[in-house]
Coordinates of C-alpha atoms and ligand atoms in Angstrom, one line a residue:
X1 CA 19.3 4.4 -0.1
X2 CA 17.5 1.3 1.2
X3 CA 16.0 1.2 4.7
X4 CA 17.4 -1.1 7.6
X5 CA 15.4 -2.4 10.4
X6 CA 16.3 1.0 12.4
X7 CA 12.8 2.6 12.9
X8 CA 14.6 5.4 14.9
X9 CA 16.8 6.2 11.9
X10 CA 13.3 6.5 10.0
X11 CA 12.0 8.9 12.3
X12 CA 14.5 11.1 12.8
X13 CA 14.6 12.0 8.9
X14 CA 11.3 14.9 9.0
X15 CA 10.2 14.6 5.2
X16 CA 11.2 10.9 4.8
X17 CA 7.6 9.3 3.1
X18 CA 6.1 12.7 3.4
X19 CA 6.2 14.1 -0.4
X20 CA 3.1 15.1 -1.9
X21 CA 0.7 12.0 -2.9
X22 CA 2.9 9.9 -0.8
X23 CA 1.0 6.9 0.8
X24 CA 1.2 6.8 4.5
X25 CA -0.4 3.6 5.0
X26 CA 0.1 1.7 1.6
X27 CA 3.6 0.3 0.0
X28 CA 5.2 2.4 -2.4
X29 CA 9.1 1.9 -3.3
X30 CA 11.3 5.3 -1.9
X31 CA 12.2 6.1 -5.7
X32 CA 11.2 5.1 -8.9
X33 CA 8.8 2.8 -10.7
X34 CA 6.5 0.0 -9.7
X35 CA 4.3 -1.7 -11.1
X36 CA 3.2 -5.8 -10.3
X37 CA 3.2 -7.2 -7.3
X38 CA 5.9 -10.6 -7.4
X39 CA 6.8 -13.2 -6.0
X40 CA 4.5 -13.2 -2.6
X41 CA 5.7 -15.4 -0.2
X42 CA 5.8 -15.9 3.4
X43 CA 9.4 -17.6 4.4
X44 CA 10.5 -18.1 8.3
X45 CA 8.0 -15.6 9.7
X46 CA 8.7 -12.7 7.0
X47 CA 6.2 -11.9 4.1
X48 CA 7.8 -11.0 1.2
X49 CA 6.5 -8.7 -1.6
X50 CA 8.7 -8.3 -4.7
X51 CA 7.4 -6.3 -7.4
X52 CA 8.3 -5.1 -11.2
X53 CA 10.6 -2.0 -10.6
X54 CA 13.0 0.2 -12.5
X55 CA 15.2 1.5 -10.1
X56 CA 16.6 3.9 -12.6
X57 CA 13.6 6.0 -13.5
X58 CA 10.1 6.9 -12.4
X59 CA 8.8 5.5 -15.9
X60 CA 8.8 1.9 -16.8
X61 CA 12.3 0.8 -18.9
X62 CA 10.7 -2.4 -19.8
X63 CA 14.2 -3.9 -21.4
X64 CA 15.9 -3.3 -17.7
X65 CA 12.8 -4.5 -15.6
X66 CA 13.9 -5.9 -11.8
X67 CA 12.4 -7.2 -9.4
X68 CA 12.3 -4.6 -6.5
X69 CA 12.1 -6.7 -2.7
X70 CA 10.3 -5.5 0.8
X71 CA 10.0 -7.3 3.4
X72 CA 7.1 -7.1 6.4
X73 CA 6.4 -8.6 9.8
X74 CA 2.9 -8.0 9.7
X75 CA 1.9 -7.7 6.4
X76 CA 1.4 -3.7 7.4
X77 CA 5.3 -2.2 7.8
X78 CA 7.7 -2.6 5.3
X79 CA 11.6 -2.5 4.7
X80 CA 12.6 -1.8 1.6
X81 CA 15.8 -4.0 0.3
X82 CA 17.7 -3.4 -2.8
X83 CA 16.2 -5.1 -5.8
X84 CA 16.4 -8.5 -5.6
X85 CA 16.7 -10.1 -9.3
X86 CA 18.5 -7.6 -11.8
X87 CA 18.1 -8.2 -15.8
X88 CA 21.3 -9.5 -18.0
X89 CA 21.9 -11.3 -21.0
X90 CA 18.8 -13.1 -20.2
X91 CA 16.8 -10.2 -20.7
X92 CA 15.0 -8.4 -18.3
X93 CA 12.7 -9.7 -15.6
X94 CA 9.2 -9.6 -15.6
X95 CA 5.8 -10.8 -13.7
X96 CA 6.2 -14.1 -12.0
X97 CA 5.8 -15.8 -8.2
X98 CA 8.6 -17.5 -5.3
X99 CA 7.6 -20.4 -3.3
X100 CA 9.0 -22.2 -0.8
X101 CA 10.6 -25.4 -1.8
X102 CA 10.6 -27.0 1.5
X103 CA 11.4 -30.6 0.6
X104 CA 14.2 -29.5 -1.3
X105 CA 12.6 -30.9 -4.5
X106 CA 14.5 -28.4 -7.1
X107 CA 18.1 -29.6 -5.4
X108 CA 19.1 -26.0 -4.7
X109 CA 19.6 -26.5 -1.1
X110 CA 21.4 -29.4 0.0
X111 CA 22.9 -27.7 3.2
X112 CA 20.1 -25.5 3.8
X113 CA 17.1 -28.5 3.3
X114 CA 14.6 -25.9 2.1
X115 CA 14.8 -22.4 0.6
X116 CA 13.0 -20.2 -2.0
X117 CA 12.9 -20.4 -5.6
X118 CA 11.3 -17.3 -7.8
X119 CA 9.7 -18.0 -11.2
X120 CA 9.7 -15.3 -13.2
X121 CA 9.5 -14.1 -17.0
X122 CA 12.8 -12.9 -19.2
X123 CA 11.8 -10.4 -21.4
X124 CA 13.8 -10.0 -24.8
X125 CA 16.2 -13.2 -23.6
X126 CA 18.8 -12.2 -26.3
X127 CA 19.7 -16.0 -26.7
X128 CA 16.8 -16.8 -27.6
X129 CA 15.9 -15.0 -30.6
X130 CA 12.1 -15.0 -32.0
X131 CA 11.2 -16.3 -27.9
X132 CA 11.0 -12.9 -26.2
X133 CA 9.3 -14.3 -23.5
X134 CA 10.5 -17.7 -21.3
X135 CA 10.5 -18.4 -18.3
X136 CA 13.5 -18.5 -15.6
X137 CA 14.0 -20.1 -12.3
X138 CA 16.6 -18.2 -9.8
X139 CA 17.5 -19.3 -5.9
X140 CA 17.9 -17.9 -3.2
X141 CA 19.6 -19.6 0.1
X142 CA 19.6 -16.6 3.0
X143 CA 15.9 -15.6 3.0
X144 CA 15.3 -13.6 0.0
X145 CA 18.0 -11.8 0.5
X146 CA 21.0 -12.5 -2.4
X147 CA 19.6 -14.7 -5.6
X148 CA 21.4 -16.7 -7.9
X149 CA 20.0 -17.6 -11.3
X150 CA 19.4 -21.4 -12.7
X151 CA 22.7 -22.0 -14.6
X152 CA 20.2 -24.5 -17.0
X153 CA 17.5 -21.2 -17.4
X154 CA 15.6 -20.9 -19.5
X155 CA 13.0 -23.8 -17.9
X156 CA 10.2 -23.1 -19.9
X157 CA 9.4 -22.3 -24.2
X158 CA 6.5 -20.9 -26.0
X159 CA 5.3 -22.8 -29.1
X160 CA 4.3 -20.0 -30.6
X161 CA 2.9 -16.7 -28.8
X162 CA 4.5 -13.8 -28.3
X163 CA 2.7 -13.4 -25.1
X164 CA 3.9 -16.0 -22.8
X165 CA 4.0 -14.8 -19.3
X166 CA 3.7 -14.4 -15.4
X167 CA 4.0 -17.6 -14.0
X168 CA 2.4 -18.1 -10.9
X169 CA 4.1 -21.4 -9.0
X170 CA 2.4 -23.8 -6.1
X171 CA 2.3 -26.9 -4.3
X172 CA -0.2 -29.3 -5.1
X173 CA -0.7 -31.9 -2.3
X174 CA -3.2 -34.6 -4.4
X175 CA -0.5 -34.7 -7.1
X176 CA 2.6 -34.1 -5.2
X177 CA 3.6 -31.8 -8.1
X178 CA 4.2 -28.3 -8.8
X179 CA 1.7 -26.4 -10.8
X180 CA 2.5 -23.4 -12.9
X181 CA -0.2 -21.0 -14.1
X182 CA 0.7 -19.4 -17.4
X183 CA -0.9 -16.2 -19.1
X184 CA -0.4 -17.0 -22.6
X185 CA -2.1 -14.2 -24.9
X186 CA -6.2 -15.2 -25.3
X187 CA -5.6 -18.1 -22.5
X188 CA -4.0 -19.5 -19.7
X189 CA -1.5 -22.7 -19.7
X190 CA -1.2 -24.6 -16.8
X191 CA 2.2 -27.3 -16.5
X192 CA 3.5 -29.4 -13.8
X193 CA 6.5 -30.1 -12.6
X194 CA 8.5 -32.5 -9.8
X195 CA 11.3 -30.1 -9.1
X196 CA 10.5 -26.4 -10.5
X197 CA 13.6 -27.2 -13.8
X198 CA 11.5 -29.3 -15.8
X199 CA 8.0 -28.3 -17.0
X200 CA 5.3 -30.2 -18.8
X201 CA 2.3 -29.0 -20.7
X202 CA -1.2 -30.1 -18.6
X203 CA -3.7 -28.4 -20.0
X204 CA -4.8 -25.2 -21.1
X205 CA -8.3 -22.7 -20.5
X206 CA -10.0 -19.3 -22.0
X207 CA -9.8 -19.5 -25.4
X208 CA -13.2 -19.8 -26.3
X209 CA -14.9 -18.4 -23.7
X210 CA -16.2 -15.4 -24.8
X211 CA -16.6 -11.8 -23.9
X212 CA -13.6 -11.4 -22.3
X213 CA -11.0 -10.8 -24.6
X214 CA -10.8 -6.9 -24.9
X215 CA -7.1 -7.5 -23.9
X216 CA -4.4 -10.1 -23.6
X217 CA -4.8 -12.0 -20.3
X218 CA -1.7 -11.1 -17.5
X219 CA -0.3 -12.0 -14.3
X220 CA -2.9 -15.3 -13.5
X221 CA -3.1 -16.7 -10.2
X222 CA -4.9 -20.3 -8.9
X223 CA -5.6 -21.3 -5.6
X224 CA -8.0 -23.3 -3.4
X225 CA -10.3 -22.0 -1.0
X226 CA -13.1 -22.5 1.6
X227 CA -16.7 -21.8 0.8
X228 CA -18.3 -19.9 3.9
X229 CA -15.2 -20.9 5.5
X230 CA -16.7 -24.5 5.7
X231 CA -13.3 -26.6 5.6
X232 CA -15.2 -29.4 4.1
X233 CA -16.2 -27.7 1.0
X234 CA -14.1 -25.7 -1.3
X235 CA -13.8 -24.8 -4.7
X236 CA -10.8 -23.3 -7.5
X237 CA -10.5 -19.7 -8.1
X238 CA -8.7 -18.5 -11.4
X239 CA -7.7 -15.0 -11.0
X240 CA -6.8 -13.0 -14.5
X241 CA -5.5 -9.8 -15.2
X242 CA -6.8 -8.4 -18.5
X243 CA -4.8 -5.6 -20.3
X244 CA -5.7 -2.4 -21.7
X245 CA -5.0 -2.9 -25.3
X246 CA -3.7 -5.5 -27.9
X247 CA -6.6 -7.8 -27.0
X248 CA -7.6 -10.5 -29.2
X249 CA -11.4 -9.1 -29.9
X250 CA -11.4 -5.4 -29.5
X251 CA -15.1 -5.7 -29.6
X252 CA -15.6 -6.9 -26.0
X253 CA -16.0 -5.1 -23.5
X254 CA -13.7 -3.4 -21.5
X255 CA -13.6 -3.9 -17.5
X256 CA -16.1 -1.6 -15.6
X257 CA -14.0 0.9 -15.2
X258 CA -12.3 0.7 -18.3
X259 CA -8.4 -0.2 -19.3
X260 CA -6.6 -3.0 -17.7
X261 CA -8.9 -5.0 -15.1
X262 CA -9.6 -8.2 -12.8
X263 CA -11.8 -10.8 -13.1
X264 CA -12.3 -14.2 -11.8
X265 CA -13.3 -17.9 -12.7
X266 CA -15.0 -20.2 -9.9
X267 CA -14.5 -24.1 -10.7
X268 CA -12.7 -27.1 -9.6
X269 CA -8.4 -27.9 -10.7
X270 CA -7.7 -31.3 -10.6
X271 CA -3.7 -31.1 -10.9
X272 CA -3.9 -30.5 -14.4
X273 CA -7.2 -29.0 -16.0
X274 CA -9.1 -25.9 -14.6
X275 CA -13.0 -26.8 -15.4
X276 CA -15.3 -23.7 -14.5
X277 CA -18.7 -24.3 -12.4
X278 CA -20.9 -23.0 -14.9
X279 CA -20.7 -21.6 -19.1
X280 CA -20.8 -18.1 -19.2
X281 CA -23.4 -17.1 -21.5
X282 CA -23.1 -13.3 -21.3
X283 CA -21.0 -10.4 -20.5
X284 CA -23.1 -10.0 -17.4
X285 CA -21.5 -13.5 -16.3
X286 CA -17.9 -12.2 -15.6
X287 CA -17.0 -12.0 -12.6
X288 CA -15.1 -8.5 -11.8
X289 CA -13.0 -8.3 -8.9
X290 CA -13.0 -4.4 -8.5
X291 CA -14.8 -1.8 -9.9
X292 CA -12.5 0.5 -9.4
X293 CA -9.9 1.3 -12.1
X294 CA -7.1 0.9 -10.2
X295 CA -6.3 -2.8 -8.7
X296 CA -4.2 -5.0 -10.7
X297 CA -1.8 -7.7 -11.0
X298 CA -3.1 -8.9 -7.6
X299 CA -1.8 -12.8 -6.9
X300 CA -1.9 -14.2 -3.5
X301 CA 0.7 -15.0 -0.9
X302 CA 2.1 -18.6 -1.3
X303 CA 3.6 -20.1 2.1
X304 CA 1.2 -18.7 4.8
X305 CA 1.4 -21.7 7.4
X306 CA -1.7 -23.6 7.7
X307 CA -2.3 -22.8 11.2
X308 CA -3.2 -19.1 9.5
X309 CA -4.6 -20.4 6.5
X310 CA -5.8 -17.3 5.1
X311 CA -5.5 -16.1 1.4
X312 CA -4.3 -13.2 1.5
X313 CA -3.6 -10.9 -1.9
X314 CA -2.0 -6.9 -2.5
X315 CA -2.7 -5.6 -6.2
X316 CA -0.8 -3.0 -7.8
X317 CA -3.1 0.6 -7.3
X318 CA -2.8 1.7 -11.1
X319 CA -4.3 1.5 -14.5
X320 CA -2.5 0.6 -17.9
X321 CA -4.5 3.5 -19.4
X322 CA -2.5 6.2 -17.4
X323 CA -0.5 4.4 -15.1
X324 CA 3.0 6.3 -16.9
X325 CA 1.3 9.9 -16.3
X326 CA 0.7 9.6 -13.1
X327 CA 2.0 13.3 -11.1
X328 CA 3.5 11.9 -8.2
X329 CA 7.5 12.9 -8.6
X330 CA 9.8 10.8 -6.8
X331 CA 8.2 7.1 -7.1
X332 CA 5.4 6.1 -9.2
X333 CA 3.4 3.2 -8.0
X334 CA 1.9 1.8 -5.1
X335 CA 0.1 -1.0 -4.0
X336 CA -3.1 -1.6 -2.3
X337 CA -3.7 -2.6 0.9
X338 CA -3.4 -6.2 1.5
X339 CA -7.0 -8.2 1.3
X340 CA -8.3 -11.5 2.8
X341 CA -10.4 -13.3 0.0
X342 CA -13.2 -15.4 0.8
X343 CA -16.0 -17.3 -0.6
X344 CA -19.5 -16.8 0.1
X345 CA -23.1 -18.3 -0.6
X346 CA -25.5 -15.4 -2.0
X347 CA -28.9 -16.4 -3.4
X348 CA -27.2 -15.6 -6.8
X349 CA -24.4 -18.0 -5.9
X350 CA -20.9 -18.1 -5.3
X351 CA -19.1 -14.6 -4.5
X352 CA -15.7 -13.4 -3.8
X353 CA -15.7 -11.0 -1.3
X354 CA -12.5 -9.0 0.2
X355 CA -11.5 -7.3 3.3
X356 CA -8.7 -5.1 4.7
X357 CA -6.3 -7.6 6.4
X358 CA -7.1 -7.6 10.0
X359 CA -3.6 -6.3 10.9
X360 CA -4.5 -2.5 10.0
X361 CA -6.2 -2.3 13.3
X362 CA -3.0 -1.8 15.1
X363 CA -2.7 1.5 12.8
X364 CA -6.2 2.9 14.5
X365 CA -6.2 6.4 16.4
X366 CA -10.1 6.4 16.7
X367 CA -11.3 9.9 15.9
X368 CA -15.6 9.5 16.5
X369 CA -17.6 6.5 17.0
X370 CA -21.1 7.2 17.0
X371 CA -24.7 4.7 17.0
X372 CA -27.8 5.2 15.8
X373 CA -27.9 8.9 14.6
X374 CA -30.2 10.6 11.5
X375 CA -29.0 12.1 9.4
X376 CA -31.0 15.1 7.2
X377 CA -30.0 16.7 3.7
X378 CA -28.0 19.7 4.4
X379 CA -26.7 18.7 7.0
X380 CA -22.8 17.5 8.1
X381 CA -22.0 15.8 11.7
X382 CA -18.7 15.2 10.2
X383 CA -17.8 19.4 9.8
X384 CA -15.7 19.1 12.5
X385 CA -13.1 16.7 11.0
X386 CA -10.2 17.2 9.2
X387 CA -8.7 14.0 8.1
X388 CA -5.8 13.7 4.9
X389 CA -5.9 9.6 5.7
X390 CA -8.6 7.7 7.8
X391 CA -10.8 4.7 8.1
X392 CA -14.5 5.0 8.1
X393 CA -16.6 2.0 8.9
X394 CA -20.1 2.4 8.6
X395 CA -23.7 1.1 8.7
X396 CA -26.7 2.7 7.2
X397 CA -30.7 1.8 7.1
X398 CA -31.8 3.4 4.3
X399 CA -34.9 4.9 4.5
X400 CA -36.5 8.2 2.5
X401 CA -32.5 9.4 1.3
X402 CA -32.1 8.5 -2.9
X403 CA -28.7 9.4 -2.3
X404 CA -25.9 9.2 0.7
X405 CA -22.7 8.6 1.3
X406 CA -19.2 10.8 2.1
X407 CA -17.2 13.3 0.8
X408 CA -13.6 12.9 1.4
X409 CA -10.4 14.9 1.0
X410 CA -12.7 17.8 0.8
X411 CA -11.9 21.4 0.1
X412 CA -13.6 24.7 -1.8
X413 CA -12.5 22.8 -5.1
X414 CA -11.9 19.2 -4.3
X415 CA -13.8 16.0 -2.9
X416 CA -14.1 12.4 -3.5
X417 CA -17.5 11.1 -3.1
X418 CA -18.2 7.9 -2.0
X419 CA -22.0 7.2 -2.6
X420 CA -24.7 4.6 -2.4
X421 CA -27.5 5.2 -4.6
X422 CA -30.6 3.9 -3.1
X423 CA -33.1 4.4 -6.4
X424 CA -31.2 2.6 -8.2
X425 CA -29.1 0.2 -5.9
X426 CA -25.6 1.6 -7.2
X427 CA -22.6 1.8 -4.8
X428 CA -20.5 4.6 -6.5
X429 CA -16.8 6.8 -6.7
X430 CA -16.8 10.2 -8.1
X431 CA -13.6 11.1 -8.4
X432 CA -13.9 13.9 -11.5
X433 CA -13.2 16.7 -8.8
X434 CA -10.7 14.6 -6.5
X435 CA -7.4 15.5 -7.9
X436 CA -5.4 18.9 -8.3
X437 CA -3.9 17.8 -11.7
X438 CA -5.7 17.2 -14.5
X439 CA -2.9 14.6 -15.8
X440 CA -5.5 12.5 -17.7
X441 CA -8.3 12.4 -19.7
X442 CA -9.5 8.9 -18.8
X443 CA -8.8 9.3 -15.2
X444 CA -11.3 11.8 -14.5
X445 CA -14.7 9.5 -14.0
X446 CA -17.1 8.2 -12.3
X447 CA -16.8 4.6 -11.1
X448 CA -20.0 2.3 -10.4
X449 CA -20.9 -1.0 -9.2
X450 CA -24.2 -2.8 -8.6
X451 CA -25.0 -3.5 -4.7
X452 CA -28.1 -4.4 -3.1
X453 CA -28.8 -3.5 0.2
X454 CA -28.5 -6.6 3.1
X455 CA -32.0 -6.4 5.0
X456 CA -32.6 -2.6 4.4
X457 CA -28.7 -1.9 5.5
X458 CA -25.6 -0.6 3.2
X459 CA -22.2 -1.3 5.2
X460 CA -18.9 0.5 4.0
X461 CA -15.4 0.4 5.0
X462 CA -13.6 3.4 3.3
X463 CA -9.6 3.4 3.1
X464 CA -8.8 6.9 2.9
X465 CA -5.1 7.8 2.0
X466 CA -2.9 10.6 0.7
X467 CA -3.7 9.4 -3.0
X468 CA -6.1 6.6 -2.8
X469 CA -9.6 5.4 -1.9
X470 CA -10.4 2.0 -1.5
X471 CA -14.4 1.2 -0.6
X472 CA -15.3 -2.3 1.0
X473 CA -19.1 -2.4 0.3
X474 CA -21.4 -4.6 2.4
X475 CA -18.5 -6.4 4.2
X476 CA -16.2 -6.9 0.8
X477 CA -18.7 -7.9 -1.7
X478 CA -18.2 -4.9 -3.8
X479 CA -15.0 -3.3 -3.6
X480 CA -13.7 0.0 -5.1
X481 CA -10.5 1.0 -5.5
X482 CA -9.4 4.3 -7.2
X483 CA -6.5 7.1 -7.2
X484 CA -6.8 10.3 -6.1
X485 CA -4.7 13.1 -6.0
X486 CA -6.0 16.3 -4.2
X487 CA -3.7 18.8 -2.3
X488 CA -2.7 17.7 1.3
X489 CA -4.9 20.6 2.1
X490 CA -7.9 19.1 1.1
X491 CA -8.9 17.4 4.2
X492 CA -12.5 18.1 5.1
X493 CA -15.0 15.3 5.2
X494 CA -18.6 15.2 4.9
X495 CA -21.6 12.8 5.7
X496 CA -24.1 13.8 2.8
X497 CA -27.9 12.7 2.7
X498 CA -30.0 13.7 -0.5
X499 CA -33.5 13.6 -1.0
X500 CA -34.5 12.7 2.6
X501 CA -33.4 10.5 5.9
X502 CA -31.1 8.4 6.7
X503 CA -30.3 6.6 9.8
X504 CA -26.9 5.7 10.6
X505 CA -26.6 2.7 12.8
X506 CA -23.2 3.0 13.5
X507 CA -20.2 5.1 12.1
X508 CA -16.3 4.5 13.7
X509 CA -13.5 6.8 11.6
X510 CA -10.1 6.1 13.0
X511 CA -6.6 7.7 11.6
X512 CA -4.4 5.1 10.5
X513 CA -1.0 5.9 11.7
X514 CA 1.5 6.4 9.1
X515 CA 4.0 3.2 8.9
X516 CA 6.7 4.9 7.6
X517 CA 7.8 6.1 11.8
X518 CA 7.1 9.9 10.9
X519 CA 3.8 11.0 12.3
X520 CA 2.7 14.2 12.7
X521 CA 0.0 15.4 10.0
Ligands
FRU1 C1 1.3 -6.6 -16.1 C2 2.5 -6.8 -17.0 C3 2.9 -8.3 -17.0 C4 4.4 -8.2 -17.2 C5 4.8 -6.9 -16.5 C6 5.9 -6.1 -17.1 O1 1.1 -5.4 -15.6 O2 2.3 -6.3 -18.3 O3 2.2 -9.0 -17.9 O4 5.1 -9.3 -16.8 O5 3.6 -6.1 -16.4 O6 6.3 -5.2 -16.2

């Protein structure tokens, strides 16, 4: 069953959103499988968030892929609609992006003057044989909610690759055209297009750049954006989404925390040609987005009015490498938390950096707040607390600790550590006692990512939920985001200091209220 508008309803059903792993403050569908986010768009004051679902089973049935729909106010609470694109004779529907086609450029909308068009991949298009992969156009003319495919689909033919996928669709104002971003195998294609039917080859970008082509490049994304928020001066990112396997040079190496993984490309687009800012000589030169293993498939949210004007992204919380075994029972797949990305100056140079949107604060119950406190090995301010899902934001000076950090989702056999490592500047996840399954080999690990202290201070923002951790590090310059899956029991938390002092200069940890309506753990 798919949720109205009726919060009451919600709230009156005890166990709705409650089973074990659910997440109370993250998207996941009621049933089934999810995996990419689609389709992000924000039409007459509703973002969207369409995603690759089978409704039909909690595994992947890639030859019946839909696209699953929700709909939010406030990019925080979501209604679940019934799947919005089904597969066909076309073949089934894969990664792609909506926009809105305001001007009425594709013709779809006479009456209306403006709709939404999604651009998507059919998979296994049966008539199409030897093209498994082209991409469709479909429209829809009541806000999302009914979509009617392109009687002239397919738009768009590969030349030659298997692997031709994802399209991610915008405006471009210089050119007055639309640009398509294209994950095609080792590269990325971009084409352009006056009305979203008929597509032309611009340019394409990856191919012989190396070291980063331990697996086939998915779900790409493009946009514009601000460098320390200075309107004046901006710069292109290229998002990419690199697979687990059936890469082009198994010898490179794999993302930081192994299997599929993020990185990104800082350079200029001209309307048809992506250049990047600098060659990358090493494997040290990528640019990871997360250090975590599980964020990917994360594209931003076309349509956000300019009066906002804030890029704002949601990745899928999972990992190709285990992302089928996964124990939760009724659904499997969630997504993050939706991020703000920005673009900052650092001695080193240009950095992304995320943040939780600010629209989570409404979900704050604050718990503590505290300033200026030490903190000594063996001992734990936090011992009071028991928290399954909270927010800690937190400063530290470091001073004679080698290690701090918390423990979450704590019990006599399960924790999650969070740590900074002041020897050797290493913000960290050690999630190899976190869950109560052993369901994978691979997902037992610990995950780590190079920080530096800003003037003698580490700042975290730590997402707690009922099977995720997502860690903000020094204001979103280093982000982790990983799965966890510990019994709803396990709720103790811990402020740990090894090896010496610590100073906190300030600590907040709020509960974030669940936004499924049925509080009361
Ligand atoms: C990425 C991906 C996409 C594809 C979709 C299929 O996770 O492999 O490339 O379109 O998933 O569900």
């Amino acid at each position: 069953m798919y949720l109205t508008d009726d919060s009451s309803n919600k709230g009156s059903r005890n166990c709705y959103y409650r089973e074990t792993y659910r997440p109370q403050f993250h998207y996941s569908p009621e049933k089934n499988w999810m995996n990419d986010p689609n389709g992000l768009v924000y039409y007459e004051g509703e973002y969207h968030l369409f995603y690759q679902h089978t409704p039909h089973d909690t595994q992947p049935d890639f030859g019946r892929m839909h696209w699953g729909h929700a709909v939010s106010k406030d990019l925080v609470h979501w209604d679940e609609l019934p799947p919005a694109i089904p597969p066909g004779e076309d073949g089934a529907i894969f990664s792609g992006s909506a926009v809105v086609d305001k001007n009425n450029t594709s013709g779809f909308f006479n009456e209306e003057g403006s709709g939404l068009v999604a651009i998507y991949t059919n998979e296994g298009n049966r008539a199409q044989p030897g093209k498994p992969q082209v991409q469709s156009i479909a429209y829809s003319r009541d806000k999302g909610r009914t979509w009617t495919k392109y009687e002239g689909n397919p738009v768009l033919f590969p030349m030659e690759t298997l692997d031709f996928r994802d399209p991610k669709v915008f405006w471009h104002d210089e050119s007055a055209m639309w640009i398509m971003v294209l994950a095609v195998r080792e590269r990325v294609e971009f084409y352009t297009s006056p009305n979203l039917r008929e597509w032309s080859f611009a340019s394409k970008f990856g191919s012989d750049i190396q070291h980063i082509h331990r697996g086939i490049f998915e779900c790409p994304d493009i946009f514009q954006i601000q460098v320390d928020e200075d309107p004046n001066t901006t710069k292109w990112i290229l998002m990419l989404s690199v697979g687990d396997r059936n890469g082009v040079n198994p010898d490179d190496p794999e993302p930081p925390a192994g299997g599929s993984g993020m990185m990104y490309f800082i350079g200029n687009f001209d309307g048809k040609a992506f250049t990047l800012d600098e060659t990358l000589g090493s494997y040290d030169a990528i640019k990871w987005v997360d250090y975590g293993s599980d964020f990917y498939a994360a594209v931003t949210w076309n349509g956000i009015p300019n009066e906002d004007g804030r890029k704002i992204w949601v990745g899928w919380m999972n990992n190709w490498r285990y992302g089928t075994t996964l124990p939760s029972e009724e659904w499997r797949g969630k997504m993050s938390i939706p991020r703000e990305l920005q673009l900052r100056t650092y001695p080193e140079g240009l950095h992304l950096i995320q943040a939780p949107i600010s629209e989570l604060s409404q979900l704050r119950k604050p718990i503590l707040s505290l300033q200026d406190l030490t903190i000594k090995s063996g001992m734990n301010v936090l011992s009071d607390i028991s928290a399954a899902k909270a927010e800690i934001i937190a400063e530290f000076e470091i001073s004679t600790a080698v290690e701090f950090g918390f423990k979450v989702r704590k019990s006599s056999n399960q924790e999650t550590i969070i740590g900074y490592n002041s020897s050797n500047g290493e913000l960290f996840v050690d999630r190899t006692k976190s869950s109560a399954i052993d369901f994978h080999s691979d997902f037992t690990a610990i995950h780590k990512a190079p920080m530096k202290p800003e003037h003698g201070r580490v700042q975290l923002s730590i997402y707690v939920d009922w099977s995720s951790v997502e860690v903000f590090g020094n204001h979103g310059e280093i982000i982790i985001s990983d799965m966890i899956f510990p019994d709803l029991e396990s709720r103790g938390l811990e402020l740990y200091a090894i090896g010496g002092e610590l100073r906190a200069v300030s600590l907040q940890i709020n509960d974030l209220v669940s936004i499924w309506g049925t509080e009361n753990v």
